[in-house]
Short mmCIF file of N, CA, C and O in Angstrom, two decimals:
data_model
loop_
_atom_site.label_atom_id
_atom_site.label_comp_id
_atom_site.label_asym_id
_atom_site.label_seq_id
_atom_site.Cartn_x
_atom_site.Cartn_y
_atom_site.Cartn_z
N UNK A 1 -10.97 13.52 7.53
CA UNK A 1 -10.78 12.57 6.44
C UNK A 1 -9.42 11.88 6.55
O UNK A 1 -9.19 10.68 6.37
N UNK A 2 -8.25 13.19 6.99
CA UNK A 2 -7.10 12.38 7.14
C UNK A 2 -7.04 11.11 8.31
O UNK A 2 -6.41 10.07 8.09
N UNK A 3 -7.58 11.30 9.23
CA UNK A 3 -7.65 9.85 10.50
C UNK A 3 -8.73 8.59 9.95
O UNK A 3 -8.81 7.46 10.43
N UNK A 4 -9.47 9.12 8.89
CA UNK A 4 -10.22 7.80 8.16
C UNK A 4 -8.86 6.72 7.31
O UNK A 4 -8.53 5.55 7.12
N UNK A 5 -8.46 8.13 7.05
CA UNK A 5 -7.48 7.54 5.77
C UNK A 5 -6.72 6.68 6.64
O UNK A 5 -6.88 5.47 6.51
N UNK A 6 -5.72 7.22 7.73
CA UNK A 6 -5.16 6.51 8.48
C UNK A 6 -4.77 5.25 9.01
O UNK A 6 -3.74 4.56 8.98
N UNK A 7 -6.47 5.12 9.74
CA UNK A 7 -7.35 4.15 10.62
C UNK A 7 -7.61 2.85 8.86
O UNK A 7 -7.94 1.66 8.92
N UNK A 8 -7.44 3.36 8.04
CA UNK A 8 -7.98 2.69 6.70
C UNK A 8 -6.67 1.42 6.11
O UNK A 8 -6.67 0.22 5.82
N UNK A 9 -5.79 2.41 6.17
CA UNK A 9 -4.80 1.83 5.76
C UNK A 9 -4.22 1.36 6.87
O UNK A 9 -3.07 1.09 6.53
N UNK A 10 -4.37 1.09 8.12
CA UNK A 10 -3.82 0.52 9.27
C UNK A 10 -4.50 -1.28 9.22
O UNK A 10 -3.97 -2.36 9.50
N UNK A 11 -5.92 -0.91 8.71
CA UNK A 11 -6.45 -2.21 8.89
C UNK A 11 -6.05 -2.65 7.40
O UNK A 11 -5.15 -3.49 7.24
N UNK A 12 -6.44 -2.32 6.76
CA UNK A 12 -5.87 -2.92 5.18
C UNK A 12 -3.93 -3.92 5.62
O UNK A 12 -3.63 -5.08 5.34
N UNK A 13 -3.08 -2.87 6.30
CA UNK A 13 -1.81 -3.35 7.01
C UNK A 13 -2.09 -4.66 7.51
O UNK A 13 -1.53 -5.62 6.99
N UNK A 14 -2.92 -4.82 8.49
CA UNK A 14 -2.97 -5.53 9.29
C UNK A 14 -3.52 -7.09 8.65
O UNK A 14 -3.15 -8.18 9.08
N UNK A 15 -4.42 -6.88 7.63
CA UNK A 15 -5.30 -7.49 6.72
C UNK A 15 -4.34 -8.39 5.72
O UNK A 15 -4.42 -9.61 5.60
N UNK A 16 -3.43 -7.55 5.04
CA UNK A 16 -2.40 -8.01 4.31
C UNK A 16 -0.97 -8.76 5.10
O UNK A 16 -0.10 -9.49 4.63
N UNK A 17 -1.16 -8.30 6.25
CA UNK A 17 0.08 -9.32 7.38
C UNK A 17 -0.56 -10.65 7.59
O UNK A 17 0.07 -11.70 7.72
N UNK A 18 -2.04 -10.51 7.61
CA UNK A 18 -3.12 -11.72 7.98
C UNK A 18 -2.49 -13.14 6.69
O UNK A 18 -1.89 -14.20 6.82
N UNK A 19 -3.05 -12.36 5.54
CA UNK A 19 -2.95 -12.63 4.78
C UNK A 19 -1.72 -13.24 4.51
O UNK A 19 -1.75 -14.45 4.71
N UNK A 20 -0.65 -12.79 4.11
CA UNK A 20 0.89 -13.01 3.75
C UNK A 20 1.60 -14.45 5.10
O UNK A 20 2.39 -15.38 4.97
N UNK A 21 0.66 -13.80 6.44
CA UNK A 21 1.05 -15.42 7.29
C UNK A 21 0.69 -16.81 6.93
O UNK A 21 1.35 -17.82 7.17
N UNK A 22 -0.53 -16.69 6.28
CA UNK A 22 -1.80 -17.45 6.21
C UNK A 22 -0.75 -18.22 4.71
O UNK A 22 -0.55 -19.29 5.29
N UNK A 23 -0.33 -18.33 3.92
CA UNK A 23 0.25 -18.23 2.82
C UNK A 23 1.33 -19.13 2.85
O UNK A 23 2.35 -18.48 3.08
N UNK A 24 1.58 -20.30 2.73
CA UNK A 24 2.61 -21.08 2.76
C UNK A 24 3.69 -21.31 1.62
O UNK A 24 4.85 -21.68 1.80
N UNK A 25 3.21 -21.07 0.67
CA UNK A 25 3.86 -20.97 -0.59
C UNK A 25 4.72 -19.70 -1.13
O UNK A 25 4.24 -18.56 -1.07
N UNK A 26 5.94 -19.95 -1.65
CA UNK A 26 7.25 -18.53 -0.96
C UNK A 26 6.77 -17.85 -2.84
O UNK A 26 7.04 -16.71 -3.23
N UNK A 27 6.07 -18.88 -3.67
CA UNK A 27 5.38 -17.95 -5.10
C UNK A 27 4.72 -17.22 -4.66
O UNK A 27 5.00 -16.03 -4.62
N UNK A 28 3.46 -17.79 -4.11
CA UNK A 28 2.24 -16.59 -3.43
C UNK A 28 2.84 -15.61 -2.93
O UNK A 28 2.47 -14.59 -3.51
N UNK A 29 4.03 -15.29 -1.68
CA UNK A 29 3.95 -14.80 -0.91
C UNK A 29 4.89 -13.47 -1.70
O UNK A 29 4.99 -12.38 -1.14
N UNK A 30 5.34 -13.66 -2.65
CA UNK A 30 6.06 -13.34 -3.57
C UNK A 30 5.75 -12.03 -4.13
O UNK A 30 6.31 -10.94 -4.15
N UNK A 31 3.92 -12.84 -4.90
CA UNK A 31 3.36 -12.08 -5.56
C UNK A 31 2.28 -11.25 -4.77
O UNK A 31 1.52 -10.39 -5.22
N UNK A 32 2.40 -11.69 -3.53
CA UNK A 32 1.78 -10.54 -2.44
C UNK A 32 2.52 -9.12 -2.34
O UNK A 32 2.17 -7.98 -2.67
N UNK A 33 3.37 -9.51 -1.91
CA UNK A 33 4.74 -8.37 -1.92
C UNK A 33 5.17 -7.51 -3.13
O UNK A 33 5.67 -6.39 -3.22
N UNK A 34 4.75 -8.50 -4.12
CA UNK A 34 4.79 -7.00 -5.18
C UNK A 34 3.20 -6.49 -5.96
O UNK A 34 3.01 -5.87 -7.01
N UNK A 35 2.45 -6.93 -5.17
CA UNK A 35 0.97 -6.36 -5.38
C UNK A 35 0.93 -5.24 -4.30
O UNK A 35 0.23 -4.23 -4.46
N UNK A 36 1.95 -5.54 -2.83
CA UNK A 36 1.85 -4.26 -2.14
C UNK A 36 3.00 -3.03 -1.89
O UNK A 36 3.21 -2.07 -1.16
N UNK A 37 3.60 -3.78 -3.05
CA UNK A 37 4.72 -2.30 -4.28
C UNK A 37 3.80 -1.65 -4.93
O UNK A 37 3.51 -0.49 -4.66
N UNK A 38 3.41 -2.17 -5.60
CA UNK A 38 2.54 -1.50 -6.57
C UNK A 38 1.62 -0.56 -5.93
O UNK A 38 1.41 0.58 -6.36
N UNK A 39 0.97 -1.18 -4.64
CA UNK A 39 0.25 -0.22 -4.23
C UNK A 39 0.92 0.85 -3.60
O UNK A 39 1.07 1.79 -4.38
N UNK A 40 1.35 1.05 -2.56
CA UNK A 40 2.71 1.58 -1.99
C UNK A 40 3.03 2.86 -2.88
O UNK A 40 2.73 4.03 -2.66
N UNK A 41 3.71 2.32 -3.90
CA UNK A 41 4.62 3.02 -4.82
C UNK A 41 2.64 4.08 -6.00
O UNK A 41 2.80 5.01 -6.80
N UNK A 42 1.89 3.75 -5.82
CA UNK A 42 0.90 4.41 -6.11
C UNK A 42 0.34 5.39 -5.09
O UNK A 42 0.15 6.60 -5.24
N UNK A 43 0.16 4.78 -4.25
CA UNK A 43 -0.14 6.08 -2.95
C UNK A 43 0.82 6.91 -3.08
O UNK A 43 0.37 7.99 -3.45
N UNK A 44 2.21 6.91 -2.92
CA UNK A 44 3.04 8.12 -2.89
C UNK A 44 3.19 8.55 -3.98
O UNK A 44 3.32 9.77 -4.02
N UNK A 45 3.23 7.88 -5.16
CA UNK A 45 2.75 9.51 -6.43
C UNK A 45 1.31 9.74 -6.48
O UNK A 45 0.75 9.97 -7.55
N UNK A 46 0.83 9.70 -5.64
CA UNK A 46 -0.80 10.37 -5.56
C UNK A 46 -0.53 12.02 -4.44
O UNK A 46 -1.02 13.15 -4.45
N UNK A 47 0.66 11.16 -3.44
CA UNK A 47 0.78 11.73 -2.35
C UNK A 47 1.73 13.33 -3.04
O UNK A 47 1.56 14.51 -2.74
N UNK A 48 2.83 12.63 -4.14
CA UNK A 48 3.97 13.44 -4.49
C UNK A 48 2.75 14.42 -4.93
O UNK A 48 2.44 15.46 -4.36
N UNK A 49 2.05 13.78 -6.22
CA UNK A 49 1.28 14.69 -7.15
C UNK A 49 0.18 16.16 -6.40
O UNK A 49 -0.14 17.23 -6.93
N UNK A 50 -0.08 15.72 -5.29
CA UNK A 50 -0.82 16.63 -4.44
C UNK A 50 -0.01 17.29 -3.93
O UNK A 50 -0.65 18.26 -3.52
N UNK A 51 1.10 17.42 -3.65
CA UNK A 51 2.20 17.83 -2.57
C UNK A 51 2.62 18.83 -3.42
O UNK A 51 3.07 19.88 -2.96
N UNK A 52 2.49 18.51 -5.28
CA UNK A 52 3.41 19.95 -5.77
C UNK A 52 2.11 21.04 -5.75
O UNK A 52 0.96 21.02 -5.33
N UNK A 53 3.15 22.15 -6.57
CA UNK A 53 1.64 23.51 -7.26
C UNK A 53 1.88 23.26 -8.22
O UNK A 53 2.70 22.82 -9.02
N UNK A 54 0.57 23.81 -7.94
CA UNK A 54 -0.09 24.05 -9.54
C UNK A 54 0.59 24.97 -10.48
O UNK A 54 1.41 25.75 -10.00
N UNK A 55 0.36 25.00 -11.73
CA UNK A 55 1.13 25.94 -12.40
C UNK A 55 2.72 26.68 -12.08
O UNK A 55 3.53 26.32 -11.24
N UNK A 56 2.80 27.45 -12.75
CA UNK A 56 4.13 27.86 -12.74
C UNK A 56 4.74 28.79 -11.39
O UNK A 56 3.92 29.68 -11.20
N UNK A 57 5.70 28.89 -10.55
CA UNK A 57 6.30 29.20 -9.22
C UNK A 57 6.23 30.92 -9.93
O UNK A 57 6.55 31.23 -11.08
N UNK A 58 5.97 31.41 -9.36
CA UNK A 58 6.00 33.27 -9.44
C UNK A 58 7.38 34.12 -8.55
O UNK A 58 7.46 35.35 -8.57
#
């Protein structure tokens, strides 16, 4: 699952570079860049949130 995930977000990368070239306008390109904060900054508290334990340390 982890090399789906990978291979997933490599093309999504690649998709959004497509994208952001393609884009002549420095507003658009703007609000690209913080649509892929947002995402970004969501994957890693998904990533943090899995990474702790559960309940209380013994």
């Amino acid at each position: 699952m982890q090399d789906e995930d990978i291979a997933l977000n490599s093309v999504l990368g690649l998709e959004l570079n497509r994208v952001f070239f393609a884009v002549h306008e420095s507003a658009n390109k703007q609000k690209i860049i913080e649509f892929a904060r947002k995402v970004l900054h969501g994957e890693r508290a998904e990533l943090t949130e899995s990474a702790l334990p559960e309940g209380p340390a013994s």
